[in-house]
Short mmCIF file of C-alpha atoms in Angstrom, two decimals:
data_model
loop_
_atom_site.label_atom_id
_atom_site.label_comp_id
_atom_site.label_asym_id
_atom_site.label_seq_id
_atom_site.Cartn_x
_atom_site.Cartn_y
_atom_site.Cartn_z
CA MET G 7 -18.24 -79.40 7.05
CA ASN G 8 -20.71 -78.16 4.44
CA GLN G 9 -22.39 -81.08 2.68
CA PRO G 10 -23.76 -80.30 -0.79
CA LEU G 11 -26.74 -82.40 -1.89
CA VAL G 12 -25.77 -85.67 -3.59
CA SER G 13 -28.25 -87.39 -5.94
CA MET G 14 -28.33 -91.16 -6.30
CA ILE G 15 -30.08 -92.68 -9.33
CA THR G 16 -31.12 -96.35 -9.49
CA TYR G 17 -33.29 -98.37 -11.84
CA CYS G 18 -34.26 -101.86 -10.80
CA TYR G 19 -36.00 -104.75 -12.56
CA ASN G 20 -37.07 -107.77 -10.50
CA GLY G 21 -34.70 -107.11 -7.63
CA GLU G 22 -36.59 -108.53 -4.65
CA ARG G 23 -33.76 -111.01 -3.97
CA PHE G 24 -31.19 -108.29 -3.23
CA VAL G 25 -32.95 -104.91 -2.99
CA HIS G 26 -33.24 -105.16 0.82
CA LYS G 27 -29.43 -105.02 1.06
CA TYR G 28 -29.38 -102.11 -1.39
CA PHE G 29 -31.69 -99.97 0.76
CA GLU G 30 -29.89 -100.92 3.98
CA ALA G 31 -26.63 -99.72 2.39
CA VAL G 32 -28.28 -96.38 1.57
CA LEU G 33 -29.52 -96.04 5.14
CA ALA G 34 -26.02 -96.80 6.47
CA GLN G 35 -24.38 -93.82 4.72
CA THR G 36 -22.40 -91.48 6.95
CA TYR G 37 -23.16 -88.60 4.56
CA ARG G 38 -26.38 -86.84 5.49
CA ASN G 39 -27.48 -84.69 2.55
CA LEU G 40 -28.64 -87.37 0.12
CA GLU G 41 -31.38 -87.59 -2.51
CA LEU G 42 -32.56 -90.98 -3.86
CA ILE G 43 -34.31 -91.36 -7.23
CA PHE G 44 -35.40 -95.00 -7.59
CA PHE G 45 -37.05 -96.32 -10.74
CA ASN G 46 -38.94 -99.59 -10.31
CA ASN G 47 -38.51 -100.53 -13.95
CA GLY G 48 -41.51 -102.72 -14.73
CA SER G 49 -40.69 -105.33 -12.07
CA GLU G 50 -42.93 -108.38 -11.93
CA ASP G 51 -41.92 -109.36 -8.40
CA ARG G 52 -42.09 -107.56 -5.02
CA THR G 53 -39.49 -104.88 -5.86
CA GLY G 54 -42.01 -102.04 -5.79
CA GLU G 55 -43.58 -103.23 -2.55
CA ILE G 56 -40.19 -103.49 -0.85
CA ALA G 57 -39.14 -100.04 -2.10
CA GLU G 58 -42.30 -98.45 -0.73
CA ALA G 59 -41.75 -100.20 2.60
CA TYR G 60 -38.42 -98.38 2.89
CA ARG G 61 -39.80 -94.93 2.05
CA LYS G 62 -40.51 -93.86 5.65
CA LYS G 63 -37.19 -95.25 6.89
CA LEU G 64 -35.30 -93.28 4.26
CA GLU G 65 -37.22 -90.08 4.93
CA ALA G 66 -36.73 -90.49 8.69
CA ARG G 67 -33.01 -90.66 7.96
CA GLY G 68 -33.29 -87.28 6.20
CA ILE G 69 -32.98 -88.72 2.69
CA SER G 70 -35.14 -87.11 0.00
CA VAL G 71 -36.94 -89.93 -1.83
CA GLN G 72 -38.52 -90.24 -5.26
CA LEU G 73 -39.88 -93.73 -5.98
CA ILE G 74 -41.15 -94.02 -9.54
CA HIS G 75 -42.96 -97.16 -10.68
CA TYR G 76 -43.38 -98.31 -14.29
CA GLU G 77 -45.72 -101.08 -15.39
CA LYS G 78 -43.46 -102.00 -18.31
CA ASN G 79 -39.67 -102.17 -18.59
CA GLN G 80 -38.14 -98.93 -19.94
CA ASN G 81 -34.95 -98.12 -21.84
CA THR G 82 -32.29 -97.41 -19.19
CA CYS G 83 -30.79 -94.50 -21.16
CA GLU G 84 -34.20 -92.85 -21.11
CA LEU G 85 -34.46 -93.47 -17.37
CA LYS G 86 -31.04 -91.93 -16.77
CA GLN G 87 -32.07 -88.91 -18.85
CA LYS G 88 -35.25 -88.60 -16.76
CA GLY G 89 -33.19 -88.96 -13.60
CA PHE G 90 -31.07 -86.00 -14.69
CA THR G 91 -34.20 -83.85 -15.02
CA LEU G 92 -35.48 -84.89 -11.59
CA MET G 93 -32.30 -84.62 -9.53
CA HIS G 94 -31.29 -81.56 -7.53
CA GLY G 95 -27.82 -82.54 -6.32
CA GLU G 96 -24.53 -80.77 -6.95
CA TYR G 97 -22.97 -84.24 -7.19
CA PHE G 98 -24.62 -87.36 -8.56
CA PHE G 99 -23.99 -91.04 -9.21
CA GLY G 100 -25.77 -94.21 -10.27
CA CYS G 101 -26.10 -97.40 -8.28
CA ASP G 102 -27.29 -100.73 -9.64
CA SER G 103 -29.73 -102.34 -7.26
CA ASP G 104 -27.60 -105.48 -6.84
CA ASP G 105 -24.46 -103.50 -5.90
CA LEU G 106 -23.68 -102.15 -2.43
CA ILE G 107 -22.05 -98.87 -1.45
CA HIS G 108 -19.91 -98.95 1.68
CA PRO G 109 -21.00 -96.66 4.58
CA THR G 110 -18.45 -93.93 3.74
CA TYR G 111 -18.95 -94.13 -0.04
CA VAL G 112 -20.89 -90.88 -0.50
CA GLU G 113 -18.84 -89.04 2.13
CA GLU G 114 -15.49 -89.90 0.53
CA MET G 115 -16.51 -89.54 -3.12
CA ALA G 116 -18.37 -86.25 -2.62
CA GLY G 117 -15.59 -85.09 -0.31
CA TYR G 118 -13.06 -85.60 -3.09
CA LEU G 119 -15.09 -83.58 -5.59
CA GLN G 120 -15.68 -80.84 -3.05
CA ALA G 121 -11.95 -80.67 -2.27
CA HIS G 122 -11.09 -80.69 -6.01
CA PRO G 123 -13.62 -78.42 -7.76
CA GLU G 124 -11.48 -78.50 -10.90
CA LYS G 125 -12.37 -82.19 -11.32
CA GLY G 126 -15.61 -83.45 -12.80
CA ILE G 127 -15.61 -87.19 -12.14
CA VAL G 128 -14.03 -89.31 -9.43
CA PHE G 129 -13.47 -93.07 -9.57
CA CYS G 130 -13.08 -95.50 -6.71
CA GLN G 131 -12.07 -99.14 -6.49
CA LEU G 132 -14.63 -101.90 -5.95
CA GLN G 133 -14.66 -105.22 -4.19
CA VAL G 134 -15.94 -107.87 -6.63
CA ILE G 135 -18.32 -110.32 -4.95
CA GLN G 136 -19.89 -113.55 -6.22
CA GLU G 137 -23.51 -112.88 -5.32
CA GLU G 138 -24.60 -116.50 -4.87
CA THR G 139 -21.76 -117.45 -2.52
CA GLY G 140 -20.52 -114.15 -1.08
CA GLU G 141 -17.00 -115.09 -2.19
CA SER G 142 -14.56 -112.24 -2.86
CA LEU G 143 -13.23 -112.33 -6.42
CA GLY G 144 -10.72 -109.50 -5.97
CA ILE G 145 -10.52 -105.76 -6.52
CA SER G 146 -11.70 -103.93 -9.63
CA LYS G 147 -9.87 -100.67 -10.32
CA ALA G 148 -8.60 -98.28 -12.96
CA ILE G 149 -4.92 -97.35 -12.76
CA PRO G 150 -4.55 -93.54 -12.66
CA SER G 151 -2.48 -91.93 -15.41
CA ARG G 152 -1.26 -88.35 -15.59
CA GLU G 153 -0.74 -88.21 -19.37
CA PRO G 154 -3.17 -85.93 -21.25
CA ARG G 155 -6.25 -87.81 -22.48
CA SER G 156 -4.74 -91.18 -21.56
CA ALA G 157 -7.91 -92.19 -19.68
CA PHE G 158 -10.00 -91.06 -22.65
CA LEU G 159 -7.94 -93.18 -25.05
CA ASP G 160 -8.07 -96.12 -22.65
CA MET G 161 -11.86 -96.00 -22.70
CA LEU G 162 -11.97 -95.84 -26.51
CA ASN G 163 -9.70 -98.89 -26.55
CA GLY G 164 -11.76 -100.67 -23.89
CA ARG G 165 -8.95 -101.01 -21.36
CA ASN G 166 -8.18 -99.72 -17.85
CA CYS G 167 -11.69 -98.34 -17.40
CA MET G 168 -14.58 -98.76 -14.97
CA PHE G 169 -18.17 -99.19 -16.15
CA THR G 170 -19.96 -100.19 -12.94
CA ALA G 171 -22.30 -97.36 -11.93
CA ILE G 172 -20.99 -97.06 -8.35
CA SER G 173 -17.38 -96.86 -9.55
CA TYR G 174 -17.77 -93.13 -10.26
CA MET G 175 -19.45 -89.95 -9.01
CA MET G 176 -19.79 -86.70 -10.98
CA SER G 177 -20.00 -82.96 -10.50
CA ARG G 178 -23.18 -81.51 -11.97
CA THR G 179 -21.52 -78.11 -12.51
CA GLN G 180 -18.73 -79.64 -14.58
CA TYR G 181 -21.05 -81.96 -16.49
CA GLU G 182 -23.37 -79.13 -17.50
CA ARG G 183 -20.32 -77.15 -18.65
CA ILE G 184 -19.02 -79.88 -20.97
CA ASN G 185 -22.43 -81.30 -21.93
CA PRO G 186 -25.00 -78.48 -21.94
CA GLY G 187 -28.45 -79.86 -21.25
CA MET G 188 -26.93 -83.17 -20.11
CA ARG G 189 -28.47 -84.85 -23.15
CA PHE G 190 -28.18 -88.51 -24.07
CA TYR G 191 -28.13 -90.33 -27.38
CA ILE G 192 -30.97 -92.73 -26.65
CA SER G 193 -29.85 -96.30 -27.22
CA LYS G 194 -30.07 -99.66 -25.45
CA TYR G 195 -26.28 -99.60 -25.20
CA GLY G 196 -23.34 -97.34 -24.38
CA GLU G 197 -24.74 -95.42 -21.41
CA ASN G 198 -21.47 -95.38 -19.45
CA TYR G 199 -19.48 -94.32 -22.51
CA GLN G 200 -21.79 -91.36 -23.04
CA ILE G 201 -21.45 -90.21 -19.44
CA GLN G 202 -17.73 -90.71 -18.96
CA LEU G 203 -16.15 -89.80 -22.31
CA PRO G 204 -16.82 -86.02 -22.09
CA PHE G 205 -15.15 -85.89 -18.65
CA LEU G 206 -12.16 -87.94 -19.80
CA TYR G 207 -11.76 -85.94 -23.02
CA HIS G 208 -11.24 -82.84 -20.88
CA ASP G 209 -9.01 -84.68 -18.35
CA LEU G 210 -11.39 -84.00 -15.47
CA GLN G 211 -10.96 -87.38 -13.74
CA GLY G 212 -9.77 -88.02 -10.19
CA PHE G 213 -9.34 -91.16 -8.09
CA VAL G 214 -10.05 -92.39 -4.58
CA GLU G 215 -7.67 -95.34 -4.48
CA LYS G 216 -9.53 -97.67 -2.13
CA PRO G 217 -12.58 -99.97 -2.42
CA LEU G 218 -15.77 -98.10 -1.54
CA GLY G 219 -18.38 -100.53 -2.84
CA ASP G 220 -19.22 -104.15 -3.66
CA TYR G 221 -19.80 -105.05 -7.29
CA SER G 222 -22.03 -108.11 -7.45
CA VAL G 223 -21.39 -110.80 -10.07
CA ARG G 224 -24.57 -112.78 -10.77
CA ARG G 225 -25.12 -115.68 -13.14
CA ASP G 226 -28.52 -114.28 -14.10
CA SER G 227 -27.37 -110.67 -14.57
CA TYR G 228 -27.72 -108.90 -17.91
CA THR G 229 -23.93 -108.87 -18.36
CA GLY G 230 -23.64 -112.53 -17.46
CA LYS G 231 -26.33 -113.52 -19.95
CA LEU G 232 -24.78 -111.32 -22.64
CA LYS G 233 -21.44 -113.18 -22.46
CA LYS G 234 -23.24 -116.43 -23.25
CA ALA G 235 -25.18 -115.03 -26.20
CA PRO G 236 -23.00 -114.12 -29.24
CA GLN G 237 -25.93 -112.66 -31.21
CA LYS G 238 -26.79 -110.30 -28.34
CA GLN G 239 -23.12 -109.39 -28.09
CA LEU G 240 -23.16 -108.45 -31.78
CA ASP G 241 -26.12 -106.15 -31.15
CA ALA G 242 -24.45 -104.68 -28.06
CA TYR G 243 -21.17 -103.86 -29.83
CA ARG G 244 -23.05 -102.27 -32.72
CA GLY G 245 -25.12 -100.19 -30.30
CA GLN G 246 -22.05 -99.17 -28.32
CA GLU G 247 -20.34 -98.00 -31.51
CA GLU G 248 -23.32 -95.83 -32.41
CA ALA G 249 -23.46 -94.30 -28.92
CA ILE G 250 -19.71 -93.60 -28.83
CA LEU G 251 -19.72 -91.99 -32.29
CA ALA G 252 -22.67 -89.79 -31.29
CA THR G 253 -20.76 -88.74 -28.16
CA LEU G 254 -17.58 -87.99 -30.11
CA ASP G 255 -19.58 -85.90 -32.58
CA SER G 256 -20.85 -83.81 -29.67
CA LEU G 257 -17.27 -83.26 -28.47
CA GLY G 258 -15.85 -82.05 -31.76
CA GLY G 259 -12.12 -81.36 -31.81
CA LYS G 260 -9.41 -81.75 -34.45
CA GLU G 261 -8.75 -85.36 -33.46
CA LEU G 262 -12.35 -86.44 -34.00
CA GLU G 263 -11.72 -88.71 -36.98
CA GLU G 264 -8.73 -90.37 -35.30
CA TYR G 265 -10.80 -91.05 -32.18
CA ARG G 266 -13.67 -92.43 -34.24
CA LEU G 267 -11.32 -94.92 -35.91
CA ILE G 268 -9.85 -96.04 -32.59
CA ALA G 269 -13.31 -96.83 -31.22
CA GLN G 270 -14.55 -98.40 -34.44
CA ARG G 271 -11.53 -100.69 -34.83
CA ARG G 272 -11.86 -101.98 -31.30
CA LEU G 273 -15.62 -102.52 -31.33
CA ARG G 274 -15.71 -104.00 -34.83
CA ARG G 275 -12.91 -106.36 -33.84
CA ASP G 276 -14.94 -107.40 -30.81
CA ARG G 277 -17.98 -107.81 -33.06
CA PHE G 278 -15.95 -110.04 -35.36
CA TYR G 279 -14.90 -112.15 -32.36
CA ALA G 280 -18.56 -112.55 -31.35
CA ALA G 281 -19.43 -113.52 -34.93
CA VAL G 282 -16.73 -116.20 -34.89
CA ALA G 283 -18.19 -117.57 -31.64
CA LEU G 284 -21.68 -117.49 -33.19
CA GLY G 285 -20.49 -119.88 -35.89
CA ASP G 286 -22.43 -118.38 -38.81
CA PRO G 287 -20.08 -117.95 -41.83
CA GLN G 288 -22.21 -115.24 -43.42
CA VAL G 289 -22.35 -113.17 -40.24
CA ARG G 290 -18.63 -113.68 -39.75
CA LYS G 291 -17.87 -112.42 -43.27
CA ALA G 292 -20.18 -109.41 -42.85
CA CYS G 293 -18.49 -108.46 -39.58
CA TYR G 294 -15.08 -108.88 -41.15
CA ARG G 295 -16.07 -106.54 -44.00
CA ASP G 296 -17.05 -103.94 -41.40
CA LEU G 297 -13.70 -104.42 -39.68
CA ARG G 298 -11.82 -104.02 -42.98
CA GLN G 299 -13.51 -100.66 -43.56
CA VAL G 300 -11.59 -99.26 -40.60
CA GLY G 301 -8.27 -101.00 -41.29
CA GLY G 302 -8.71 -104.35 -39.59
CA GLY G 303 -6.04 -106.37 -41.42
CA THR G 304 -6.49 -109.54 -43.45
CA PHE G 305 -9.10 -112.15 -42.61
CA LYS G 306 -6.40 -114.58 -41.51
CA GLU G 307 -4.79 -111.98 -39.24
CA ALA G 308 -8.14 -111.13 -37.68
CA LEU G 309 -9.08 -114.76 -37.17
CA VAL G 310 -5.71 -115.80 -35.76
CA GLU G 311 -5.79 -112.85 -33.35
CA CYS G 312 -9.30 -113.84 -32.30
CA MET G 313 -9.06 -117.60 -31.88
CA PRO G 314 -5.88 -119.36 -33.07
CA GLY G 315 -7.33 -122.80 -32.29
CA LEU G 316 -10.46 -122.18 -34.33
CA TYR G 317 -8.40 -120.88 -37.24
CA ARG G 318 -6.40 -124.12 -37.34
CA LYS G 319 -9.62 -126.12 -37.20
CA LEU G 320 -11.20 -124.17 -40.06
CA LYS G 321 -8.03 -124.53 -42.10
CA LYS G 322 -8.31 -128.32 -41.97
CA LEU G 323 -11.88 -128.33 -43.28
#
């Protein structure tokens, strides 16, 4: 069977603890025509040394390798944009350095896109693994829907969607058609929204309904730290809103304003929740004002929806 080139883009910061497993998973792929673009993103440990040690093994396997080392940590959106300019594949995907792709991952995902050229993005299920213990925490998946733009609306509402890089692979031909130049709005946040929303807006999604990778849950991961830091969550939700609105502006369409409001209501509600958790009354009021601008209901309604117990406590004060 003809195997079009598939490009794999990874950026890694201080990954010496798990990057060995990452490279071994790449070497174990049953698909032959693979290109790896690996950004050592300002690591202060042995990540770069380990990556270079794998170069000959990867090349001996027939994998085209680009290992790019930065002295300082770079914005990941900028790295993904650079990866787009460097890659040569007809299909492409991202892979976080602490996640593992199963041996048939590339073969099955690229095979789906090759068999369905009308599609632009394909999603798979993932096995969720606790990195420290190796314990399985279940299956992460998006439920396929056949209704027009249902997946697009789900993503705007933050439900039934997959954000892990290895959960999806894309067709370069389709992406260049819907996003000429494959340009990004450069931000610290919202990378997955920017990539996926154009595909979902045009109903170009497909699904391989089986786990094809392991998503690693780590206590010291960026996502894990974010959940414990309300102020950082506030910044993240604000950045995600900006990235989504920039993406919607690039899409156009008669429903643009409606879609903007859907995204803004959800993210400003989440921002209000983070402000409540932060415990700063002034920040909470400011976030509520932002929510009210897009029809967020009364303060009591917003607070009760967020944390009923906290509302009762505040009421007694």
